[in-house]
CSV table of C-alpha atoms in Angstrom, one decimal:
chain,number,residue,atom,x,y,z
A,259,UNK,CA,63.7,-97.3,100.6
A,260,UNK,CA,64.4,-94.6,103.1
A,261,UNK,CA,62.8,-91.4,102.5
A,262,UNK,CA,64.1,-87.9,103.7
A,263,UNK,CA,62.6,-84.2,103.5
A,264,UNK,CA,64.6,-81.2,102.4
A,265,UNK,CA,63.9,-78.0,103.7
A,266,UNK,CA,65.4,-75.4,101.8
A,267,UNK,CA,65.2,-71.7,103.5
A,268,UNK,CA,63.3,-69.4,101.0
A,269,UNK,CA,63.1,-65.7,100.9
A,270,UNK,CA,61.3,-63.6,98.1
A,271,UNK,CA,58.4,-61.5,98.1
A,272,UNK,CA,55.0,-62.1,97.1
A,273,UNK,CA,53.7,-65.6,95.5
A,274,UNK,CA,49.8,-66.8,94.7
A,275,UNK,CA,48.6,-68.3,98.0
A,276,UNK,CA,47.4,-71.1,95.9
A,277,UNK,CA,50.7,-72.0,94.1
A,278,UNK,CA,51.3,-75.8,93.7
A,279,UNK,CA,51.2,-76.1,90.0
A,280,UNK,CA,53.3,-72.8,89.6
A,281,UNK,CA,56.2,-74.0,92.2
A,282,UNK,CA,56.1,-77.5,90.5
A,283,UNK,CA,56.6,-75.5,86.8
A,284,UNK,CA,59.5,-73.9,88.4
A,285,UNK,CA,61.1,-76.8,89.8
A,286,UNK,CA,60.6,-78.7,86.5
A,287,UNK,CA,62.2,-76.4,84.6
A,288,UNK,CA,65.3,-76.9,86.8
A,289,UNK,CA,65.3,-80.6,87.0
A,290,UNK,CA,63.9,-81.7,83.9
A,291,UNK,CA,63.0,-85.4,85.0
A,292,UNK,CA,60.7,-84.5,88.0
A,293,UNK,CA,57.9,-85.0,85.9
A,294,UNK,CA,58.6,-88.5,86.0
A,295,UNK,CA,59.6,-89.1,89.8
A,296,UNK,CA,56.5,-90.2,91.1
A,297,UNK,CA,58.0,-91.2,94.3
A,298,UNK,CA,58.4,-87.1,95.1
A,299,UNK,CA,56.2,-84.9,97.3
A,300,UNK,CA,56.5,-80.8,97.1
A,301,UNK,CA,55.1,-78.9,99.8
A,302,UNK,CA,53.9,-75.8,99.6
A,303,UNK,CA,56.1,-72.9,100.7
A,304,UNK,CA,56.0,-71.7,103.8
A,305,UNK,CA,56.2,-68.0,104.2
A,306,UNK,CA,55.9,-65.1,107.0
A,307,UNK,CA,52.4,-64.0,105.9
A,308,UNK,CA,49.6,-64.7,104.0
A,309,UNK,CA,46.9,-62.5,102.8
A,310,UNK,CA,43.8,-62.7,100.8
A,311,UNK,CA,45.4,-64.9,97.9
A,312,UNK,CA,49.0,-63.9,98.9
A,313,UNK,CA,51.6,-65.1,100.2
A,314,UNK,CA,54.3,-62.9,101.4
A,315,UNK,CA,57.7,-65.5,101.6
A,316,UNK,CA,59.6,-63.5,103.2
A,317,UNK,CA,62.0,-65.7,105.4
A,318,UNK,CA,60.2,-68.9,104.8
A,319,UNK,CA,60.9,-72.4,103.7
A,320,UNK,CA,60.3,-75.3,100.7
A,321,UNK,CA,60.0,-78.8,101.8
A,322,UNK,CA,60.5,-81.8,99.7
A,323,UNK,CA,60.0,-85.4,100.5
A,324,UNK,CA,62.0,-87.8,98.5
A,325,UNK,CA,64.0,-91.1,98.3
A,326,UNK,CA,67.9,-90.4,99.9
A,327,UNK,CA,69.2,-91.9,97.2
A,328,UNK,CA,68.1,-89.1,95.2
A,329,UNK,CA,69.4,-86.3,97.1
A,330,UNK,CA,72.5,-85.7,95.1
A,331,UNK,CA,69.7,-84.6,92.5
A,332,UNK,CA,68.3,-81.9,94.5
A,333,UNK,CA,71.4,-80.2,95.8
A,334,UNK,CA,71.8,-78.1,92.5
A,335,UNK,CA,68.7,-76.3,93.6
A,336,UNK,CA,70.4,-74.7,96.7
A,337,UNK,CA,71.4,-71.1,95.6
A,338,UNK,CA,69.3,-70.9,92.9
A,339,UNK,CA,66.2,-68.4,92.2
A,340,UNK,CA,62.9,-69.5,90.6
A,341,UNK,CA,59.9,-67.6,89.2
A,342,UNK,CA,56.7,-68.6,91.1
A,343,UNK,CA,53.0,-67.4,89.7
A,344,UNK,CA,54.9,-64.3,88.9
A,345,UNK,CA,57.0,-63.8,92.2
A,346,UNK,CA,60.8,-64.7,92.7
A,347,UNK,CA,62.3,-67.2,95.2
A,348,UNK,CA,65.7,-67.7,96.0
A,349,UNK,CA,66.8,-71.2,97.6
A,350,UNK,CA,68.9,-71.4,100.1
A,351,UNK,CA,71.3,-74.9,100.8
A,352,UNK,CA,68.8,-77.6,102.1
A,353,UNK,CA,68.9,-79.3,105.6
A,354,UNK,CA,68.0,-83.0,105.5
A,355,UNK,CA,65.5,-84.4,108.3
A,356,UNK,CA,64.4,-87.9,108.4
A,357,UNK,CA,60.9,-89.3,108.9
A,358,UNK,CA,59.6,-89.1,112.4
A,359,UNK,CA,56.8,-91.5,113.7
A,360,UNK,CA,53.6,-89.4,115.3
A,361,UNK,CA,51.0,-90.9,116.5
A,362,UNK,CA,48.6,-87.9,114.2
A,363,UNK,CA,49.4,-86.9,110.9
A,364,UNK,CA,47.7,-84.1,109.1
A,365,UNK,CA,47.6,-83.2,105.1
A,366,UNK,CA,46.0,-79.1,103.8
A,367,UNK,CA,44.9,-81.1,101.1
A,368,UNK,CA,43.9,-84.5,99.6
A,369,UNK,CA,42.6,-85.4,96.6
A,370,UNK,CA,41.2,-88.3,95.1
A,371,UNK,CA,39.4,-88.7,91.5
A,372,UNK,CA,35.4,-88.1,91.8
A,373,UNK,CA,35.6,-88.0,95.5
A,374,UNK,CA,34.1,-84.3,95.3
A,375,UNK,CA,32.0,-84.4,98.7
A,376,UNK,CA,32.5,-85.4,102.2
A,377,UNK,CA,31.1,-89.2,101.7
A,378,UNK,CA,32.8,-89.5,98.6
A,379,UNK,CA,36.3,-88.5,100.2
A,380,UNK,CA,35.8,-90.6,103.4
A,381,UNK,CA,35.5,-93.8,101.3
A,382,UNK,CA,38.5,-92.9,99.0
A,383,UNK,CA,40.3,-92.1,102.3
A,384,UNK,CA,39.0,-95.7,103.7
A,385,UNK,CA,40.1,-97.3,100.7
A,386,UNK,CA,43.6,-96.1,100.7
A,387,UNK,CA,44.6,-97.0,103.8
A,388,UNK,CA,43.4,-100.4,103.5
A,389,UNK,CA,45.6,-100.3,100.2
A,390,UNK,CA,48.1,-99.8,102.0
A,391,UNK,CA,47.3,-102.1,105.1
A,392,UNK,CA,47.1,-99.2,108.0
A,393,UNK,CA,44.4,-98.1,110.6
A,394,UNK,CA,43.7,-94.5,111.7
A,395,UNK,CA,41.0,-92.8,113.1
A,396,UNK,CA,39.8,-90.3,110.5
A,397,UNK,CA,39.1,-86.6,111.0
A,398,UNK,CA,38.4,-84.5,107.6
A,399,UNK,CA,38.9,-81.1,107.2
A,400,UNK,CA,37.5,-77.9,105.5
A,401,UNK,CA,36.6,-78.7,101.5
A,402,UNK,CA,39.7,-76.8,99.6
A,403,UNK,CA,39.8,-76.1,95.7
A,404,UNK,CA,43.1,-75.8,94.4
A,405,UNK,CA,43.6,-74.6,90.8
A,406,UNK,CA,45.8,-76.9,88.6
A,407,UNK,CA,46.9,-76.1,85.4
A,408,UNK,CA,43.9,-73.6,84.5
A,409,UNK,CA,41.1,-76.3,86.3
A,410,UNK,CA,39.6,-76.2,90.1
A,411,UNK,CA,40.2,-79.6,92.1
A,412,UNK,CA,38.0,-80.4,95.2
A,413,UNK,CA,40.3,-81.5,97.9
A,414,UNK,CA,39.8,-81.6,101.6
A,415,UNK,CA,42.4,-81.4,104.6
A,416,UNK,CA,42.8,-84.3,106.8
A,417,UNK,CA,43.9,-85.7,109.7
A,418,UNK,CA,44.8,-89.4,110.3
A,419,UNK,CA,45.5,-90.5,114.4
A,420,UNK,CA,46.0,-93.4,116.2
A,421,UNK,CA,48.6,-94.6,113.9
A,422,UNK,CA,51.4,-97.1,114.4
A,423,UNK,CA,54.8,-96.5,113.8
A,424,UNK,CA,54.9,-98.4,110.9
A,425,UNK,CA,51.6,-96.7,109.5
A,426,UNK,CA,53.5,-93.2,110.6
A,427,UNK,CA,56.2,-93.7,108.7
A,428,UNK,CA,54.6,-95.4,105.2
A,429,UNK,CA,52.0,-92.4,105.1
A,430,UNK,CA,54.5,-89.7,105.0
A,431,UNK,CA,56.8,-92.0,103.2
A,432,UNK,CA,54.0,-92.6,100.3
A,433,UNK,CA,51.4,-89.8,100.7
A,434,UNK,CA,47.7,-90.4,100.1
A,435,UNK,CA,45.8,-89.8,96.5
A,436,UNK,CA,46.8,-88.0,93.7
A,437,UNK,CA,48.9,-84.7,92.6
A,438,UNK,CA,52.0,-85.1,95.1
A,439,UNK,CA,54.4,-82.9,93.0
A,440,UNK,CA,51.9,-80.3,93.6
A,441,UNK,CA,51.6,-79.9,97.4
A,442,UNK,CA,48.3,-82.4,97.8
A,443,UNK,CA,48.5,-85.5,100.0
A,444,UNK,CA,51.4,-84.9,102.3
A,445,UNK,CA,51.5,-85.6,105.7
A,446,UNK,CA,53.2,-83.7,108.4
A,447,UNK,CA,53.3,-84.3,112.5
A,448,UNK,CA,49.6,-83.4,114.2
A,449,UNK,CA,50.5,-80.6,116.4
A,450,UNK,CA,48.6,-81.3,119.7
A,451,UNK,CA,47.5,-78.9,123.2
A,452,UNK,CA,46.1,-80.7,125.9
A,453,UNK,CA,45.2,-83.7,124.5
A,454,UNK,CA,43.2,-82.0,121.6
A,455,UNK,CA,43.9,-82.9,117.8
A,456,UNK,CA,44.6,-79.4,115.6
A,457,UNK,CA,46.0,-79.0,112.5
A,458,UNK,CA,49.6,-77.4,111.7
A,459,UNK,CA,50.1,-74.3,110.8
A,460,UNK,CA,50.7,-74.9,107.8
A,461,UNK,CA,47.5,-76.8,107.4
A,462,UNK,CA,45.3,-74.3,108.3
A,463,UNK,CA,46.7,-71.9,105.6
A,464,UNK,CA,48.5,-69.5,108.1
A,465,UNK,CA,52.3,-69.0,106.9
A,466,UNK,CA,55.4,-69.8,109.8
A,467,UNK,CA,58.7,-70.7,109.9
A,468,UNK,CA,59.8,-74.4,110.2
């Protein structure tokens, strides 16, 4: 199964910096059978700026990872506006990118059941990878809470490197733990400088432009 990301350009004002369950509400409501499409990842948007708990969209971006075949599904979304945690976005016409294979990939947030502390997420993280037959050298992140439908889940960002193409590609292509449709355990390309590992910018909460 080949797996693409969309990346529709976004512009609105001002949305809950911690939005996942809200932009995943709005989609819903637009394509009614998303709740059952567990083969579908939806980042978080990507705005100008964020503040406090706000994000300001501004000229900023949605991303979502999901089969090809199921693109003609997602093209109604392009012109359409959507109410998010009380803020409105207006979707542009999507570009299509496919999967790249980088050597570091790094998620904001991951999530597993009960895996509420650093040891706890390090052997969920172990165990998923073996799952799914791939070796990386683990680096985890600053402990997140994100807020999903009215309850706070313990999540931590992480970074997975020395991966093999093949690895590379199934990560992305399959995400790690759970709540996918709400911006958790997606992996994008490790941005590097001089041979040091950092997050994206994205990552590290700060809002850019794809």
């Amino acid at each position: 199964m080949s797996v693409i990301d969309l990346v529709y350009p976004a512009r609105g004002g001002g949305v809950p910096l911690d939005h996942g369950y809200a932009l995943f509400s709005a989609l819903s409501h637009r394509l009614p059978g998303l709740h059952e499409r567990q083969d579908v990842g939806i980042f978080n948007l990507r705005g100008t700026r964020a503040s406090g708990k706000s994000l300001l969209v501004g000229h900023g971006t949605l991303r979502v990872r999901c089969p090809a075949e199921t693109l003609p599904v997602w093209l109604p979304l392009g012109g359409a506006a959507i109410e998010v945690g009380g803020g409105e976005v207006a979707l542009g016409m999507p570009r299509v990118f496919p999967l790249e294979a980088p050597v570091s990939l790094s998620a904001r947030v991951v999530t597993f059941k009960n895996a509420v502390d650093d040891a706890s997420f390090r052997g969920a993280v172990k165990r998923a990878l073996a799952e799914l037959g791939c070796e990386a050298t683990v680096h985890v992140g600053r402990r997140r809470v994100v807020g999903i439908a009215g309850k706070k889940v313990i999540g931590y960002g992480l970074m997975l490197s020395n991966l093999s193409p093949r690895a590379s590609v199934l990560l992305q292509a399959r995400g790690m733990g759970g709540r996918r449709h709400m911006g958790c355990g997606l992996f994008l390309p490790t941005r590097l400088r001089v041979g040091v590992g950092t997050w994206p910018r994205e990552q590290q909460g700060v809002a850019g432009a794809v």
